[in-house]
Amino acid sequence: MTPAQAERIAQFRKMAQDDPENELGHFGLGKALWEAGEFAEAIPAFEQAITLNAEFSKAYQYLGECYARLGKRDKALEVFQRGYEVADRRGDRVPRDEIAQWIRQLGGQVPSPQQTSLTSETATGFRCQRPGCPAGPFARPLPAPPMNDELGRQVYERICADCWRDWLAMGIKVINELRLDLSDESGQRTYEMYMKQYLGLE
Ligand SMILES: [Zn+2]
């Protein structure tokens, strides 16, 4: 494990402990452990994210992958089947298709998708790409990019108004808990790292 990976794990562990009801802290912790190859340790973090938000399709994807990489095929397939249904119902096509690949690779039966067309309309015509966005097909876009840079443009194109509002509340906690100084470049970087993680913009 690299020092950067260890630091990331420590930061998300703190976030998950300080705000235990927030599934994204647990998901971030799971992902940081997953990136460091700590699949067994990542499992309870992803499971907690799913307990808090059963619609979190990406968490099923990573959880199933942890089981698969640990050689627990049956458990992996069980998680992937559940994740596939959630992702398909929500129209989360990237996790759905990645889960389908895993199911095939493990020799399982991929369920037939209910959401077929890539251009299928959502209720508002806008799709929020934050993993586990609670607004689903009713997501509303932001009225304008929230920042005047590349990141602001990405947020505007991919993130709904509700998720952005949630992040602003979360961002204040992050600043306070980590005592970030946003006038400082490293403080700004850390803040943006949490923002991207929270919004799924990586
Ligand atoms: Zn959203």
PDB file of C-alpha atoms and ligand atoms in Angstrom:
ATOM      1  CA  MET A   1       0.000   0.000   0.000  1.00  0.00           C
ATOM      2  CA  THR A   2       1.364   3.447  -0.893  1.00  0.00           C
ATOM      3  CA  PRO A   3       1.401   6.285   1.678  1.00  0.00           C
ATOM      4  CA  ALA A   4      -1.196   8.127  -0.444  1.00  0.00           C
ATOM      5  CA  GLN A   5      -3.509   5.105  -0.315  1.00  0.00           C
ATOM      6  CA  ALA A   6      -3.046   4.770   3.436  1.00  0.00           C
ATOM      7  CA  GLU A   7      -3.840   8.462   3.881  1.00  0.00           C
ATOM      8  CA  ARG A   8      -6.960   8.187   1.750  1.00  0.00           C
ATOM      9  CA  ILE A   9      -8.130   5.186   3.764  1.00  0.00           C
ATOM     10  CA  ALA A  10      -7.536   7.085   7.019  1.00  0.00           C
ATOM     11  CA  GLN A  11      -9.463  10.129   5.741  1.00  0.00           C
ATOM     12  CA  PHE A  12     -12.465   8.115   4.661  1.00  0.00           C
ATOM     13  CA  ARG A  13     -12.387   6.019   7.812  1.00  0.00           C
ATOM     14  CA  LYS A  14     -12.682   9.267   9.749  1.00  0.00           C
ATOM     15  CA  MET A  15     -15.497  10.484   7.494  1.00  0.00           C
ATOM     16  CA  ALA A  16     -17.383   7.182   7.958  1.00  0.00           C
ATOM     17  CA  GLN A  17     -16.943   7.362  11.729  1.00  0.00           C
ATOM     18  CA  ASP A  18     -17.823  11.038  12.075  1.00  0.00           C
ATOM     19  CA  ASP A  19     -20.907  10.816   9.888  1.00  0.00           C
ATOM     20  CA  PRO A  20     -21.998   7.159  10.203  1.00  0.00           C
ATOM     21  CA  GLU A  21     -25.422   7.727   8.633  1.00  0.00           C
ATOM     22  CA  ASN A  22     -23.888   8.981   5.398  1.00  0.00           C
ATOM     23  CA  GLU A  23     -23.489   6.104   2.959  1.00  0.00           C
ATOM     24  CA  LEU A  24     -20.921   7.991   0.914  1.00  0.00           C
ATOM     25  CA  GLY A  25     -18.362   7.945   3.716  1.00  0.00           C
ATOM     26  CA  HIS A  26     -18.647   4.160   3.910  1.00  0.00           C
ATOM     27  CA  PHE A  27     -18.582   3.873   0.142  1.00  0.00           C
ATOM     28  CA  GLY A  28     -15.492   6.108  -0.034  1.00  0.00           C
ATOM     29  CA  LEU A  29     -13.783   4.014   2.612  1.00  0.00           C
ATOM     30  CA  GLY A  30     -14.654   0.805   0.766  1.00  0.00           C
ATOM     31  CA  LYS A  31     -13.350   2.233  -2.471  1.00  0.00           C
ATOM     32  CA  ALA A  32     -10.100   3.446  -0.892  1.00  0.00           C
ATOM     33  CA  LEU A  33      -9.558  -0.052   0.565  1.00  0.00           C
ATOM     34  CA  TRP A  34     -10.503  -1.638  -2.750  1.00  0.00           C
ATOM     35  CA  GLU A  35      -7.951   0.544  -4.564  1.00  0.00           C
ATOM     36  CA  ALA A  36      -5.300  -0.624  -2.107  1.00  0.00           C
ATOM     37  CA  GLY A  37      -6.247  -4.266  -2.784  1.00  0.00           C
ATOM     38  CA  GLU A  38      -7.726  -4.727   0.716  1.00  0.00           C
ATOM     39  CA  PHE A  39     -10.816  -6.539  -0.529  1.00  0.00           C
ATOM     40  CA  ALA A  40     -11.712  -8.353   2.696  1.00  0.00           C
ATOM     41  CA  GLU A  41     -11.582  -5.110   4.667  1.00  0.00           C
ATOM     42  CA  ALA A  42     -13.575  -3.258   2.002  1.00  0.00           C
ATOM     43  CA  ILE A  43     -16.536  -5.661   2.233  1.00  0.00           C
ATOM     44  CA  PRO A  44     -18.089  -4.363   5.503  1.00  0.00           C
ATOM     45  CA  ALA A  45     -17.731  -0.762   4.280  1.00  0.00           C
ATOM     46  CA  PHE A  46     -19.643  -1.449   1.035  1.00  0.00           C
ATOM     47  CA  GLU A  47     -22.204  -3.516   2.942  1.00  0.00           C
ATOM     48  CA  GLN A  48     -22.794  -0.600   5.295  1.00  0.00           C
ATOM     49  CA  ALA A  49     -23.241   1.758   2.315  1.00  0.00           C
ATOM     50  CA  ILE A  50     -25.920  -0.598   0.934  1.00  0.00           C
ATOM     51  CA  THR A  51     -27.620  -0.942   4.323  1.00  0.00           C
ATOM     52  CA  LEU A  52     -27.948   2.853   4.419  1.00  0.00           C
ATOM     53  CA  ASN A  53     -28.977   3.171   0.781  1.00  0.00           C
ATOM     54  CA  ALA A  54     -30.296   0.029  -0.898  1.00  0.00           C
ATOM     55  CA  GLU A  55     -30.404   1.884  -4.237  1.00  0.00           C
ATOM     56  CA  PHE A  56     -26.648   2.443  -4.368  1.00  0.00           C
ATOM     57  CA  SER A  57     -25.897   0.455  -7.514  1.00  0.00           C
ATOM     58  CA  LYS A  58     -22.174   1.196  -7.597  1.00  0.00           C
ATOM     59  CA  ALA A  59     -21.746  -0.158  -4.073  1.00  0.00           C
ATOM     60  CA  TYR A  60     -23.150  -3.540  -5.203  1.00  0.00           C
ATOM     61  CA  GLN A  61     -20.720  -3.526  -8.101  1.00  0.00           C
ATOM     62  CA  TYR A  62     -17.687  -3.019  -5.854  1.00  0.00           C
ATOM     63  CA  LEU A  63     -18.986  -5.343  -3.148  1.00  0.00           C
ATOM     64  CA  GLY A  64     -19.528  -8.131  -5.657  1.00  0.00           C
ATOM     65  CA  GLU A  65     -16.099  -7.508  -7.086  1.00  0.00           C
ATOM     66  CA  CYS A  66     -14.507  -7.841  -3.631  1.00  0.00           C
ATOM     67  CA  TYR A  67     -16.164 -11.226  -3.159  1.00  0.00           C
ATOM     68  CA  ALA A  68     -15.156 -12.298  -6.669  1.00  0.00           C
ATOM     69  CA  ARG A  69     -11.528 -11.311  -6.099  1.00  0.00           C
ATOM     70  CA  LEU A  70     -11.516 -13.257  -2.844  1.00  0.00           C
ATOM     71  CA  GLY A  71     -12.737 -16.345  -4.717  1.00  0.00           C
ATOM     72  CA  LYS A  72     -16.222 -16.277  -3.143  1.00  0.00           C
ATOM     73  CA  ARG A  73     -18.091 -16.895  -6.357  1.00  0.00           C
ATOM     74  CA  ASP A  74     -21.551 -17.714  -4.973  1.00  0.00           C
ATOM     75  CA  LYS A  75     -21.604 -14.706  -2.700  1.00  0.00           C
ATOM     76  CA  ALA A  76     -20.336 -12.507  -5.548  1.00  0.00           C
ATOM     77  CA  LEU A  77     -23.077 -13.709  -7.878  1.00  0.00           C
ATOM     78  CA  GLU A  78     -25.740 -13.119  -5.259  1.00  0.00           C
ATOM     79  CA  VAL A  79     -24.577  -9.508  -4.777  1.00  0.00           C
ATOM     80  CA  PHE A  80     -24.239  -8.936  -8.528  1.00  0.00           C
ATOM     81  CA  GLN A  81     -27.778 -10.210  -9.182  1.00  0.00           C
ATOM     82  CA  ARG A  82     -29.213  -7.801  -6.625  1.00  0.00           C
ATOM     83  CA  GLY A  83     -27.018  -4.982  -7.930  1.00  0.00           C
ATOM     84  CA  TYR A  84     -28.045  -5.668 -11.504  1.00  0.00           C
ATOM     85  CA  GLU A  85     -31.728  -5.341 -10.633  1.00  0.00           C
ATOM     86  CA  VAL A  86     -31.163  -2.079  -8.764  1.00  0.00           C
ATOM     87  CA  ALA A  87     -28.940  -0.575 -11.465  1.00  0.00           C
ATOM     88  CA  ASP A  88     -31.327  -1.619 -14.228  1.00  0.00           C
ATOM     89  CA  ARG A  89     -34.402  -0.267 -12.471  1.00  0.00           C
ATOM     90  CA  ARG A  90     -32.676   3.055 -11.751  1.00  0.00           C
ATOM     91  CA  GLY A  91     -31.229   3.360 -15.230  1.00  0.00           C
ATOM     92  CA  ASP A  92     -27.635   3.345 -13.901  1.00  0.00           C
ATOM     93  CA  ARG A  93     -26.249   1.872 -17.085  1.00  0.00           C
ATOM     94  CA  VAL A  94     -22.525   1.934 -16.378  1.00  0.00           C
ATOM     95  CA  PRO A  95     -22.691  -0.103 -13.170  1.00  0.00           C
ATOM     96  CA  ARG A  96     -25.373  -2.331 -14.718  1.00  0.00           C
ATOM     97  CA  ASP A  97     -23.196  -3.214 -17.694  1.00  0.00           C
ATOM     98  CA  GLU A  98     -20.087  -3.706 -15.580  1.00  0.00           C
ATOM     99  CA  ILE A  99     -22.043  -5.986 -13.252  1.00  0.00           C
ATOM    100  CA  ALA A 100     -23.310  -7.930 -16.294  1.00  0.00           C
ATOM    101  CA  GLN A 101     -19.704  -8.474 -17.403  1.00  0.00           C
ATOM    102  CA  TRP A 102     -18.791  -9.825 -13.998  1.00  0.00           C
ATOM    103  CA  ILE A 103     -21.786 -12.167 -13.942  1.00  0.00           C
ATOM    104  CA  ARG A 104     -20.752 -13.525 -17.342  1.00  0.00           C
ATOM    105  CA  GLN A 105     -17.153 -13.884 -16.249  1.00  0.00           C
ATOM    106  CA  LEU A 106     -18.273 -15.887 -13.217  1.00  0.00           C
ATOM    107  CA  GLY A 107     -20.410 -18.110 -15.437  1.00  0.00           C
ATOM    108  CA  GLY A 108     -23.704 -16.777 -14.086  1.00  0.00           C
ATOM    109  CA  GLN A 109     -26.921 -15.912 -15.879  1.00  0.00           C
ATOM    110  CA  VAL A 110     -27.304 -12.207 -16.709  1.00  0.00           C
ATOM    111  CA  PRO A 111     -30.914 -11.112 -16.151  1.00  0.00           C
ATOM    112  CA  SER A 112     -32.578  -9.524 -19.167  1.00  0.00           C
ATOM    113  CA  PRO A 113     -32.519  -5.739 -18.906  1.00  0.00           C
ATOM    114  CA  GLN A 114     -35.789  -3.911 -18.471  1.00  0.00           C
ATOM    115  CA  GLN A 115     -34.320  -0.545 -19.427  1.00  0.00           C
ATOM    116  CA  THR A 116     -33.115  -1.047 -22.955  1.00  0.00           C
ATOM    117  CA  SER A 117     -32.742   2.122 -24.930  1.00  0.00           C
ATOM    118  CA  LEU A 118     -29.761   4.377 -24.294  1.00  0.00           C
ATOM    119  CA  THR A 119     -31.892   7.353 -25.215  1.00  0.00           C
ATOM    120  CA  SER A 120     -34.879   6.483 -23.024  1.00  0.00           C
ATOM    121  CA  GLU A 121     -36.330   9.651 -21.590  1.00  0.00           C
ATOM    122  CA  THR A 122     -36.354  10.327 -17.898  1.00  0.00           C
ATOM    123  CA  ALA A 123     -39.102  12.339 -16.222  1.00  0.00           C
ATOM    124  CA  THR A 124     -37.090  15.565 -16.484  1.00  0.00           C
ATOM    125  CA  GLY A 125     -34.829  14.650 -19.409  1.00  0.00           C
ATOM    126  CA  PHE A 126     -31.812  15.094 -17.122  1.00  0.00           C
ATOM    127  CA  ARG A 127     -29.896  12.266 -15.518  1.00  0.00           C
ATOM    128  CA  CYS A 128     -27.813  12.811 -12.418  1.00  0.00           C
ATOM    129  CA  GLN A 129     -24.665  10.701 -12.484  1.00  0.00           C
ATOM    130  CA  ARG A 130     -23.943  10.737  -8.785  1.00  0.00           C
ATOM    131  CA  PRO A 131     -23.953   7.120  -7.565  1.00  0.00           C
ATOM    132  CA  GLY A 132     -27.041   6.540  -5.465  1.00  0.00           C
ATOM    133  CA  CYS A 133     -28.663   9.871  -6.360  1.00  0.00           C
ATOM    134  CA  PRO A 134     -31.984   9.715  -4.517  1.00  0.00           C
ATOM    135  CA  ALA A 135     -33.793  11.790  -7.164  1.00  0.00           C
ATOM    136  CA  GLY A 136     -33.422   9.056  -9.826  1.00  0.00           C
ATOM    137  CA  PRO A 137     -35.461   9.879 -12.929  1.00  0.00           C
ATOM    138  CA  PHE A 138     -36.809  13.012 -11.261  1.00  0.00           C
ATOM    139  CA  ALA A 139     -33.437  14.698 -10.966  1.00  0.00           C
ATOM    140  CA  ARG A 140     -33.434  18.421 -11.762  1.00  0.00           C
ATOM    141  CA  PRO A 141     -30.361  20.087 -13.290  1.00  0.00           C
ATOM    142  CA  LEU A 142     -28.611  23.036 -11.684  1.00  0.00           C
ATOM    143  CA  PRO A 143     -29.642  26.402 -13.135  1.00  0.00           C
ATOM    144  CA  ALA A 144     -25.988  27.231 -13.931  1.00  0.00           C
ATOM    145  CA  PRO A 145     -22.483  25.857 -13.329  1.00  0.00           C
ATOM    146  CA  PRO A 146     -21.713  26.377  -9.611  1.00  0.00           C
ATOM    147  CA  MET A 147     -18.052  27.265 -10.246  1.00  0.00           C
ATOM    148  CA  ASN A 148     -16.344  29.029 -13.081  1.00  0.00           C
ATOM    149  CA  ASP A 149     -13.927  26.252 -14.017  1.00  0.00           C
ATOM    150  CA  GLU A 150     -13.713  22.769 -15.502  1.00  0.00           C
ATOM    151  CA  LEU A 151     -14.971  21.170 -12.301  1.00  0.00           C
ATOM    152  CA  GLY A 152     -17.933  23.559 -12.257  1.00  0.00           C
ATOM    153  CA  ARG A 153     -18.758  22.560 -15.803  1.00  0.00           C
ATOM    154  CA  GLN A 154     -18.604  18.849 -14.924  1.00  0.00           C
ATOM    155  CA  VAL A 155     -20.861  19.377 -11.917  1.00  0.00           C
ATOM    156  CA  TYR A 156     -23.358  21.295 -14.058  1.00  0.00           C
ATOM    157  CA  GLU A 157     -23.464  18.588 -16.726  1.00  0.00           C
ATOM    158  CA  ARG A 158     -23.618  15.557 -14.459  1.00  0.00           C
ATOM    159  CA  ILE A 159     -24.956  16.469 -11.029  1.00  0.00           C
ATOM    160  CA  CYS A 160     -28.509  17.352 -10.043  1.00  0.00           C
ATOM    161  CA  ALA A 161     -29.517  20.344  -7.942  1.00  0.00           C
ATOM    162  CA  ASP A 162     -30.431  18.155  -4.934  1.00  0.00           C
ATOM    163  CA  CYS A 163     -27.101  16.343  -4.873  1.00  0.00           C
ATOM    164  CA  TRP A 164     -25.249  19.641  -5.181  1.00  0.00           C
ATOM    165  CA  ARG A 165     -27.187  21.038  -2.225  1.00  0.00           C
ATOM    166  CA  ASP A 166     -26.341  17.883  -0.232  1.00  0.00           C
ATOM    167  CA  TRP A 167     -22.678  18.331  -1.093  1.00  0.00           C
ATOM    168  CA  LEU A 168     -22.659  21.964   0.077  1.00  0.00           C
ATOM    169  CA  ALA A 169     -23.895  20.808   3.494  1.00  0.00           C
ATOM    170  CA  MET A 170     -21.395  17.946   3.503  1.00  0.00           C
ATOM    171  CA  GLY A 171     -18.581  20.231   2.345  1.00  0.00           C
ATOM    172  CA  ILE A 172     -19.010  22.409   5.414  1.00  0.00           C
ATOM    173  CA  LYS A 173     -18.601  19.342   7.624  1.00  0.00           C
ATOM    174  CA  VAL A 174     -15.515  18.311   5.673  1.00  0.00           C
ATOM    175  CA  ILE A 175     -13.968  21.764   6.082  1.00  0.00           C
ATOM    176  CA  ASN A 176     -14.700  21.803   9.810  1.00  0.00           C
ATOM    177  CA  GLU A 177     -13.714  18.242  10.590  1.00  0.00           C
ATOM    178  CA  LEU A 178     -10.482  18.294   8.614  1.00  0.00           C
ATOM    179  CA  ARG A 179      -9.849  21.959   9.505  1.00  0.00           C
ATOM    180  CA  LEU A 180      -9.268  22.745   5.856  1.00  0.00           C
ATOM    181  CA  ASP A 181      -7.914  26.111   4.837  1.00  0.00           C
ATOM    182  CA  LEU A 182      -9.407  26.831   1.419  1.00  0.00           C
ATOM    183  CA  SER A 183      -7.073  29.746   0.795  1.00  0.00           C
ATOM    184  CA  ASP A 184      -4.292  27.175   0.782  1.00  0.00           C
ATOM    185  CA  GLU A 185      -3.654  25.048  -2.307  1.00  0.00           C
ATOM    186  CA  SER A 186      -3.483  21.740  -0.468  1.00  0.00           C
ATOM    187  CA  GLY A 187      -6.668  22.574   1.443  1.00  0.00           C
ATOM    188  CA  GLN A 188      -8.396  23.333  -1.837  1.00  0.00           C
ATOM    189  CA  ARG A 189      -7.148  20.045  -3.342  1.00  0.00           C
ATOM    190  CA  THR A 190      -8.411  18.007  -0.398  1.00  0.00           C
ATOM    191  CA  TYR A 191     -11.788  19.767  -0.554  1.00  0.00           C
ATOM    192  CA  GLU A 192     -12.093  19.005  -4.261  1.00  0.00           C
ATOM    193  CA  MET A 193     -11.070  15.392  -3.695  1.00  0.00           C
ATOM    194  CA  TYR A 194     -13.924  14.969  -1.220  1.00  0.00           C
ATOM    195  CA  MET A 195     -16.296  16.772  -3.574  1.00  0.00           C
ATOM    196  CA  LYS A 196     -15.425  14.493  -6.483  1.00  0.00           C
ATOM    197  CA  GLN A 197     -15.716  11.420  -4.306  1.00  0.00           C
ATOM    198  CA  TYR A 198     -19.054  12.560  -2.891  1.00  0.00           C
ATOM    199  CA  LEU A 199     -20.459  13.361  -6.298  1.00  0.00           C
ATOM    200  CA  GLY A 200     -18.919  10.386  -8.101  1.00  0.00           C
ATOM    201  CA  LEU A 201     -16.945  12.590 -10.497  1.00  0.00           C
ATOM    202  CA  GLU A 202     -13.752  10.549 -10.563  1.00  0.00           C
TER     203      GLU A 202
HETATM  204 ZN    ZN B   1     -28.515  13.722  -7.969  1.00  0.00          ZN
END
